[in-house]
């Protein structure tokens, strides 16, 4: 009736990132501090991708840069923190008056 069970093949192992958990040279940290105010978005994943550092180091660097005023928080949540560089100007889209009036009318 039923054929023999077909065993699954072993999964291919992904290459695990082996990023350093600390800066080995002061020049690497200085470069990051120099570039940080110009970055449009600063997140843990962006720092990992761009500077090849570990996630824990990226979180500590973001905290330190924020305390020094080199980056500004946009969104802070316990799982995700999003910052922008201090030199980046945030542009808010103007809300149309008609749309704002509709929202007010719906709430009444």
Tab-separated table of N, CA and C in Angstrom:
chain	number	residue	atom	x	y	z
A	1	UNK	N	0.813	-1.174	0.000
A	1	UNK	CA	0.000	0.000	0.000
A	1	UNK	C	0.867	1.252	0.000
A	2	UNK	N	1.326	1.637	1.158
A	2	UNK	CA	2.164	2.830	1.214
A	2	UNK	C	3.609	2.428	0.984
A	3	UNK	N	4.333	3.287	0.302
A	3	UNK	CA	5.736	3.004	0.019
A	3	UNK	C	6.598	3.256	1.250
A	4	UNK	N	7.845	2.994	1.114
A	4	UNK	CA	8.776	3.217	2.216
A	4	UNK	C	8.911	4.714	2.485
A	5	UNK	N	9.136	5.024	3.751
A	5	UNK	CA	9.287	6.434	4.132
A	5	UNK	C	10.540	7.013	3.497
A	6	UNK	N	10.390	8.202	2.951
A	6	UNK	CA	11.527	8.878	2.338
A	6	UNK	C	12.076	9.867	3.355
A	7	UNK	N	13.289	9.660	3.765
A	7	UNK	CA	13.908	10.520	4.750
A	7	UNK	C	14.334	11.825	4.092
A	8	UNK	N	14.206	12.899	4.857
A	8	UNK	CA	14.604	14.194	4.310
A	8	UNK	C	16.116	14.280	4.263
A	9	UNK	N	16.569	15.014	3.306
A	9	UNK	CA	18.009	15.187	3.178
A	9	UNK	C	18.478	16.242	4.169
A	10	UNK	N	19.711	16.178	4.534
A	10	UNK	CA	20.267	17.141	5.487
A	10	UNK	C	20.200	18.543	4.892
A	11	UNK	N	19.848	19.481	5.721
A	11	UNK	CA	19.762	20.864	5.253
A	11	UNK	C	21.157	21.444	5.107
A	12	UNK	N	21.280	22.299	4.122
A	12	UNK	CA	22.562	22.977	3.920
A	12	UNK	C	22.732	24.025	5.018
A	13	UNK	N	23.862	24.032	5.639
A	13	UNK	CA	24.129	25.012	6.697
A	13	UNK	C	24.416	26.373	6.080
A	14	UNK	N	23.762	27.389	6.631
A	14	UNK	CA	24.047	28.745	6.179
A	14	UNK	C	25.364	29.182	6.794
A	15	UNK	N	26.035	30.047	6.099
A	15	UNK	CA	27.271	30.591	6.649
A	15	UNK	C	26.917	31.542	7.786
A	16	UNK	N	27.366	31.215	8.964
A	16	UNK	CA	27.079	32.039	10.123
A	16	UNK	C	28.044	33.221	10.149
A	17	UNK	N	27.483	34.392	10.379
A	17	UNK	CA	28.319	35.593	10.433
A	17	UNK	C	29.220	35.517	11.656
A	18	UNK	N	30.449	35.861	11.462
A	18	UNK	CA	31.409	35.848	12.559
A	18	UNK	C	31.944	37.270	12.752
A	19	UNK	N	31.025	38.182	13.050
A	19	UNK	CA	31.401	39.579	13.215
A	19	UNK	C	31.977	39.808	14.606
A	20	UNK	N	32.956	40.685	14.727
A	20	UNK	CA	33.584	40.913	16.034
A	20	UNK	C	32.640	41.605	17.017
A	21	UNK	N	32.807	41.294	18.296
A	21	UNK	CA	31.974	41.863	19.354
A	21	UNK	C	32.618	43.092	19.984
A	22	UNK	N	33.732	43.538	19.445
A	22	UNK	CA	34.387	44.750	19.928
A	22	UNK	C	35.229	45.319	18.793
A	23	UNK	N	35.551	46.598	18.895
A	23	UNK	CA	36.385	47.234	17.882
A	23	UNK	C	37.838	46.882	18.150
A	24	UNK	N	38.506	46.367	17.134
A	24	UNK	CA	39.913	46.003	17.306
A	24	UNK	C	40.828	47.203	17.126
A	25	UNK	N	40.356	48.204	16.397
A	25	UNK	CA	41.162	49.400	16.165
A	25	UNK	C	40.329	50.631	16.499
A	26	UNK	N	40.955	51.618	17.078
A	26	UNK	CA	40.264	52.865	17.410
A	26	UNK	C	39.801	53.573	16.139
A	27	UNK	N	40.524	53.385	15.041
A	27	UNK	CA	40.175	54.040	13.778
A	27	UNK	C	38.807	53.581	13.273
A	28	UNK	N	38.447	52.316	13.522
A	28	UNK	CA	37.139	51.809	13.086
A	28	UNK	C	36.013	52.549	13.809
A	29	UNK	N	36.173	52.727	15.113
A	29	UNK	CA	35.156	53.427	15.896
A	29	UNK	C	35.101	54.902	15.520
A	30	UNK	N	36.258	55.501	15.285
A	30	UNK	CA	36.295	56.911	14.884
A	30	UNK	C	35.600	57.123	13.546
A	31	UNK	N	35.764	56.173	12.622
A	31	UNK	CA	35.104	56.271	11.316
A	31	UNK	C	33.593	56.203	11.490
A	32	UNK	N	33.127	55.298	12.344
A	32	UNK	CA	31.694	55.172	12.593
A	32	UNK	C	31.153	56.455	13.220
A	33	UNK	N	31.879	57.029	14.187
A	33	UNK	CA	31.436	58.270	14.824
A	33	UNK	C	31.386	59.423	13.828
A	34	UNK	N	32.302	59.425	12.863
A	34	UNK	CA	32.330	60.490	11.863
A	34	UNK	C	31.170	60.348	10.874
A	35	UNK	N	30.826	59.108	10.519
A	35	UNK	CA	29.765	58.862	9.542
A	35	UNK	C	28.365	58.927	10.147
A	36	UNK	N	28.222	58.667	11.435
A	36	UNK	CA	26.910	58.537	12.068
A	36	UNK	C	26.000	59.755	11.881
A	37	UNK	N	26.470	60.988	12.064
A	37	UNK	CA	25.559	62.124	11.908
A	37	UNK	C	25.015	62.288	10.492
A	38	UNK	N	25.667	61.690	9.510
A	38	UNK	CA	25.243	61.845	8.119
A	38	UNK	C	24.306	60.731	7.663
A	39	UNK	N	24.158	59.669	8.453
A	39	UNK	CA	23.332	58.531	8.052
A	39	UNK	C	21.856	58.897	8.123
A	40	UNK	N	21.098	58.481	7.103
A	40	UNK	CA	19.673	58.794	7.086
A	40	UNK	C	18.894	57.890	8.035
A	41	UNK	N	19.322	56.634	8.178
A	41	UNK	CA	18.673	55.698	9.094
A	41	UNK	C	19.758	54.934	9.839
A	42	UNK	N	19.632	54.885	11.150
A	42	UNK	CA	20.586	54.137	11.967
A	42	UNK	C	19.799	53.092	12.752
A	43	UNK	N	19.981	51.830	12.377
A	43	UNK	CA	19.380	50.715	13.097
A	43	UNK	C	20.471	49.693	13.372
A	44	UNK	N	20.150	48.723	14.195
A	44	UNK	CA	21.117	47.668	14.502
A	44	UNK	C	21.515	46.942	13.223
A	45	UNK	N	20.535	46.589	12.408
A	45	UNK	CA	20.833	45.835	11.189
A	45	UNK	C	21.668	46.643	10.201
A	46	UNK	N	21.449	47.953	10.130
A	46	UNK	CA	22.251	48.784	9.234
A	46	UNK	C	23.707	48.846	9.693
A	47	UNK	N	23.922	48.977	11.001
A	47	UNK	CA	25.292	49.016	11.515
A	47	UNK	C	25.992	47.674	11.312
A	48	UNK	N	25.258	46.581	11.496
A	48	UNK	CA	25.838	45.250	11.278
A	48	UNK	C	26.254	45.098	9.824
A	49	UNK	N	25.361	45.485	8.921
A	49	UNK	CA	25.631	45.322	7.492
A	49	UNK	C	26.773	46.217	7.024
A	50	UNK	N	26.766	47.466	7.460
A	50	UNK	CA	27.727	48.428	6.938
A	50	UNK	C	29.112	48.307	7.572
A	51	UNK	N	29.166	48.056	8.887
A	51	UNK	CA	30.449	48.060	9.591
A	51	UNK	C	30.915	46.669	10.015
A	52	UNK	N	30.137	45.639	9.716
A	52	UNK	CA	30.510	44.248	10.034
A	52	UNK	C	30.827	44.074	11.517
A	53	UNK	N	29.882	44.474	12.376
A	53	UNK	CA	30.041	44.305	13.815
A	53	UNK	C	28.897	43.439	14.324
A	54	UNK	N	28.996	42.949	15.551
A	54	UNK	CA	27.948	42.103	16.115
A	54	UNK	C	26.755	42.959	16.543
A	55	UNK	N	25.624	42.308	16.757
A	55	UNK	CA	24.417	43.018	17.157
A	55	UNK	C	24.536	43.668	18.522
A	56	UNK	N	25.175	42.970	19.461
A	56	UNK	CA	25.317	43.551	20.803
A	56	UNK	C	26.201	44.795	20.766
A	57	UNK	N	27.247	44.760	19.959
A	57	UNK	CA	28.115	45.933	19.823
A	57	UNK	C	27.361	47.070	19.139
A	58	UNK	N	26.547	46.745	18.142
A	58	UNK	CA	25.771	47.771	17.438
A	58	UNK	C	24.806	48.468	18.393
A	59	UNK	N	24.148	47.706	19.275
A	59	UNK	CA	23.227	48.312	20.242
A	59	UNK	C	23.964	49.243	21.202
A	60	UNK	N	25.126	48.820	21.680
A	60	UNK	CA	25.898	49.663	22.601
A	60	UNK	C	26.400	50.926	21.901
A	61	UNK	N	26.823	50.786	20.654
A	61	UNK	CA	27.295	51.943	19.889
A	61	UNK	C	26.152	52.934	19.678
A	62	UNK	N	24.953	52.422	19.353
A	62	UNK	CA	23.807	53.309	19.147
A	62	UNK	C	23.477	54.078	20.423
A	63	UNK	N	23.538	53.412	21.567
A	63	UNK	CA	23.275	54.082	22.841
A	63	UNK	C	24.306	55.173	23.101
A	64	UNK	N	25.567	54.863	22.860
A	64	UNK	CA	26.633	55.841	23.098
A	64	UNK	C	26.515	57.029	22.145
A	65	UNK	N	26.236	56.768	20.870
A	65	UNK	CA	26.098	57.859	19.901
A	65	UNK	C	24.903	58.746	20.239
A	66	UNK	N	23.836	58.136	20.742
A	66	UNK	CA	22.660	58.904	21.132
A	66	UNK	C	22.975	59.804	22.326
A	67	UNK	N	23.716	59.273	23.304
A	67	UNK	CA	24.091	60.078	24.473
A	67	UNK	C	25.003	61.238	24.088
A	68	UNK	N	25.842	61.033	23.074
A	68	UNK	CA	26.750	62.089	22.622
A	68	UNK	C	26.060	63.085	21.697
A	69	UNK	N	24.831	62.786	21.285
A	69	UNK	CA	24.086	63.695	20.429
A	69	UNK	C	24.410	63.568	18.952
A	70	UNK	N	25.075	62.492	18.562
A	70	UNK	CA	25.421	62.309	17.151
A	70	UNK	C	24.268	61.710	16.347
A	71	UNK	N	23.335	61.035	17.020
A	71	UNK	CA	22.138	60.513	16.362
A	71	UNK	C	20.934	60.857	17.228
A	72	UNK	N	19.753	60.969	16.583
A	72	UNK	CA	18.515	61.305	17.286
A	72	UNK	C	17.530	60.153	17.163
A	73	UNK	N	16.779	59.845	18.225
A	73	UNK	CA	15.795	58.762	18.138
A	73	UNK	C	14.569	59.183	17.334
A	74	UNK	N	14.089	58.264	16.505
A	74	UNK	CA	12.844	58.465	15.774
A	74	UNK	C	11.781	57.574	16.391
A	75	UNK	N	12.157	56.318	16.646
A	75	UNK	CA	11.251	55.342	17.239
A	75	UNK	C	12.050	54.493	18.211
A	76	UNK	N	11.585	54.406	19.440
A	76	UNK	CA	12.240	53.520	20.399
A	76	UNK	C	11.194	52.571	20.950
A	77	UNK	N	11.452	51.310	20.777
A	77	UNK	CA	10.604	50.235	21.249
A	77	UNK	C	11.535	49.230	21.890
A	78	UNK	N	11.017	48.355	22.720
A	78	UNK	CA	11.932	47.435	23.397
A	78	UNK	C	12.622	46.483	22.424
A	79	UNK	N	12.044	46.256	21.257
A	79	UNK	CA	12.657	45.344	20.295
A	79	UNK	C	13.410	46.039	19.173
A	80	UNK	N	12.997	47.224	18.813
A	80	UNK	CA	13.608	47.910	17.668
A	80	UNK	C	13.798	49.375	17.994
A	81	UNK	N	14.965	49.875	17.713
A	81	UNK	CA	15.246	51.298	17.885
A	81	UNK	C	15.684	51.858	16.539
A	82	UNK	N	15.080	52.965	16.164
A	82	UNK	CA	15.406	53.604	14.895
A	82	UNK	C	15.868	55.026	15.193
A	83	UNK	N	17.020	55.358	14.670
A	83	UNK	CA	17.613	56.678	14.856
A	83	UNK	C	17.906	57.286	13.494
A	84	UNK	N	18.113	58.593	13.478
A	84	UNK	CA	18.617	59.291	12.297
A	84	UNK	C	19.833	60.094	12.737
A	85	UNK	N	20.679	60.413	11.772
A	85	UNK	CA	21.851	61.224	12.078
A	85	UNK	C	21.444	62.616	12.503
A	86	UNK	N	22.266	63.254	13.311
A	86	UNK	CA	21.918	64.578	13.824
A	86	UNK	C	21.919	65.638	12.728
A	87	UNK	N	22.624	65.390	11.624
A	87	UNK	CA	22.660	66.357	10.527
A	87	UNK	C	21.516	66.167	9.537
A	88	UNK	N	20.766	65.071	9.660
A	88	UNK	CA	19.669	64.778	8.740
A	88	UNK	C	18.447	65.587	9.160
A	89	UNK	N	17.805	66.208	8.185
A	89	UNK	CA	16.610	67.006	8.444
A	89	UNK	C	15.399	66.153	8.110
A	90	UNK	N	14.518	65.965	9.095
A	90	UNK	CA	13.296	65.200	8.866
A	90	UNK	C	12.253	66.109	8.239
A	91	UNK	N	11.617	65.622	7.188
A	91	UNK	CA	10.590	66.388	6.500
A	91	UNK	C	9.260	65.690	6.731
A	92	UNK	N	8.339	66.397	7.347
A	92	UNK	CA	7.015	65.835	7.569
A	92	UNK	C	6.115	66.248	6.422
A	93	UNK	N	5.290	65.295	5.985
A	93	UNK	CA	4.369	65.597	4.895
A	93	UNK	C	3.226	66.447	5.439
A	94	UNK	N	2.871	67.512	4.727
A	94	UNK	CA	1.770	68.348	5.205
A	94	UNK	C	0.441	67.598	5.093
A	95	UNK	N	-0.382	67.741	6.105
A	95	UNK	CA	-1.688	67.097	6.111
A	95	UNK	C	-2.669	68.040	5.435
A	96	UNK	N	-3.406	67.496	4.478
A	96	UNK	CA	-4.385	68.329	3.784
A	96	UNK	C	-5.509	68.688	4.746
A	97	UNK	N	-6.028	69.892	4.611
A	97	UNK	CA	-7.069	70.352	5.522
A	97	UNK	C	-8.335	69.521	5.392
A	98	UNK	N	-8.682	69.107	4.169
A	98	UNK	CA	-9.891	68.316	3.962
A	98	UNK	C	-9.778	66.974	4.674
A	99	UNK	N	-8.623	66.343	4.584
A	99	UNK	CA	-8.424	65.054	5.243
A	99	UNK	C	-8.492	65.221	6.757
A	100	UNK	N	-7.945	66.301	7.274
A	100	UNK	CA	-7.979	66.547	8.711
A	100	UNK	C	-9.410	66.789	9.179
A	101	UNK	N	-10.211	67.501	8.370
A	101	UNK	CA	-11.602	67.756	8.724
A	101	UNK	C	-12.401	66.465	8.728
A	102	UNK	N	-12.108	65.547	7.794
A	102	UNK	CA	-12.813	64.268	7.745
A	102	UNK	C	-12.530	63.452	8.996
A	103	UNK	N	-11.309	63.467	9.458
A	103	UNK	CA	-10.945	62.726	10.668
A	103	UNK	C	-11.682	63.294	11.869
A	104	UNK	N	-11.767	64.614	11.954
A	104	UNK	CA	-12.470	65.257	13.063
A	104	UNK	C	-13.951	64.916	12.996
A	105	UNK	N	-14.538	64.915	11.799
A	105	UNK	CA	-15.955	64.615	11.637
A	105	UNK	C	-16.253	63.167	12.025
A	106	UNK	N	-15.343	62.251	11.725
A	106	UNK	CA	-15.553	60.841	12.051
A	106	UNK	C	-15.513	60.608	13.553
A	107	UNK	N	-14.734	61.362	14.268
A	107	UNK	CA	-14.617	61.165	15.712
A	107	UNK	C	-15.804	61.728	16.473
A	108	UNK	N	-16.551	62.635	15.863
A	108	UNK	CA	-17.696	63.252	16.553
A	108	UNK	C	-18.906	62.405	16.483
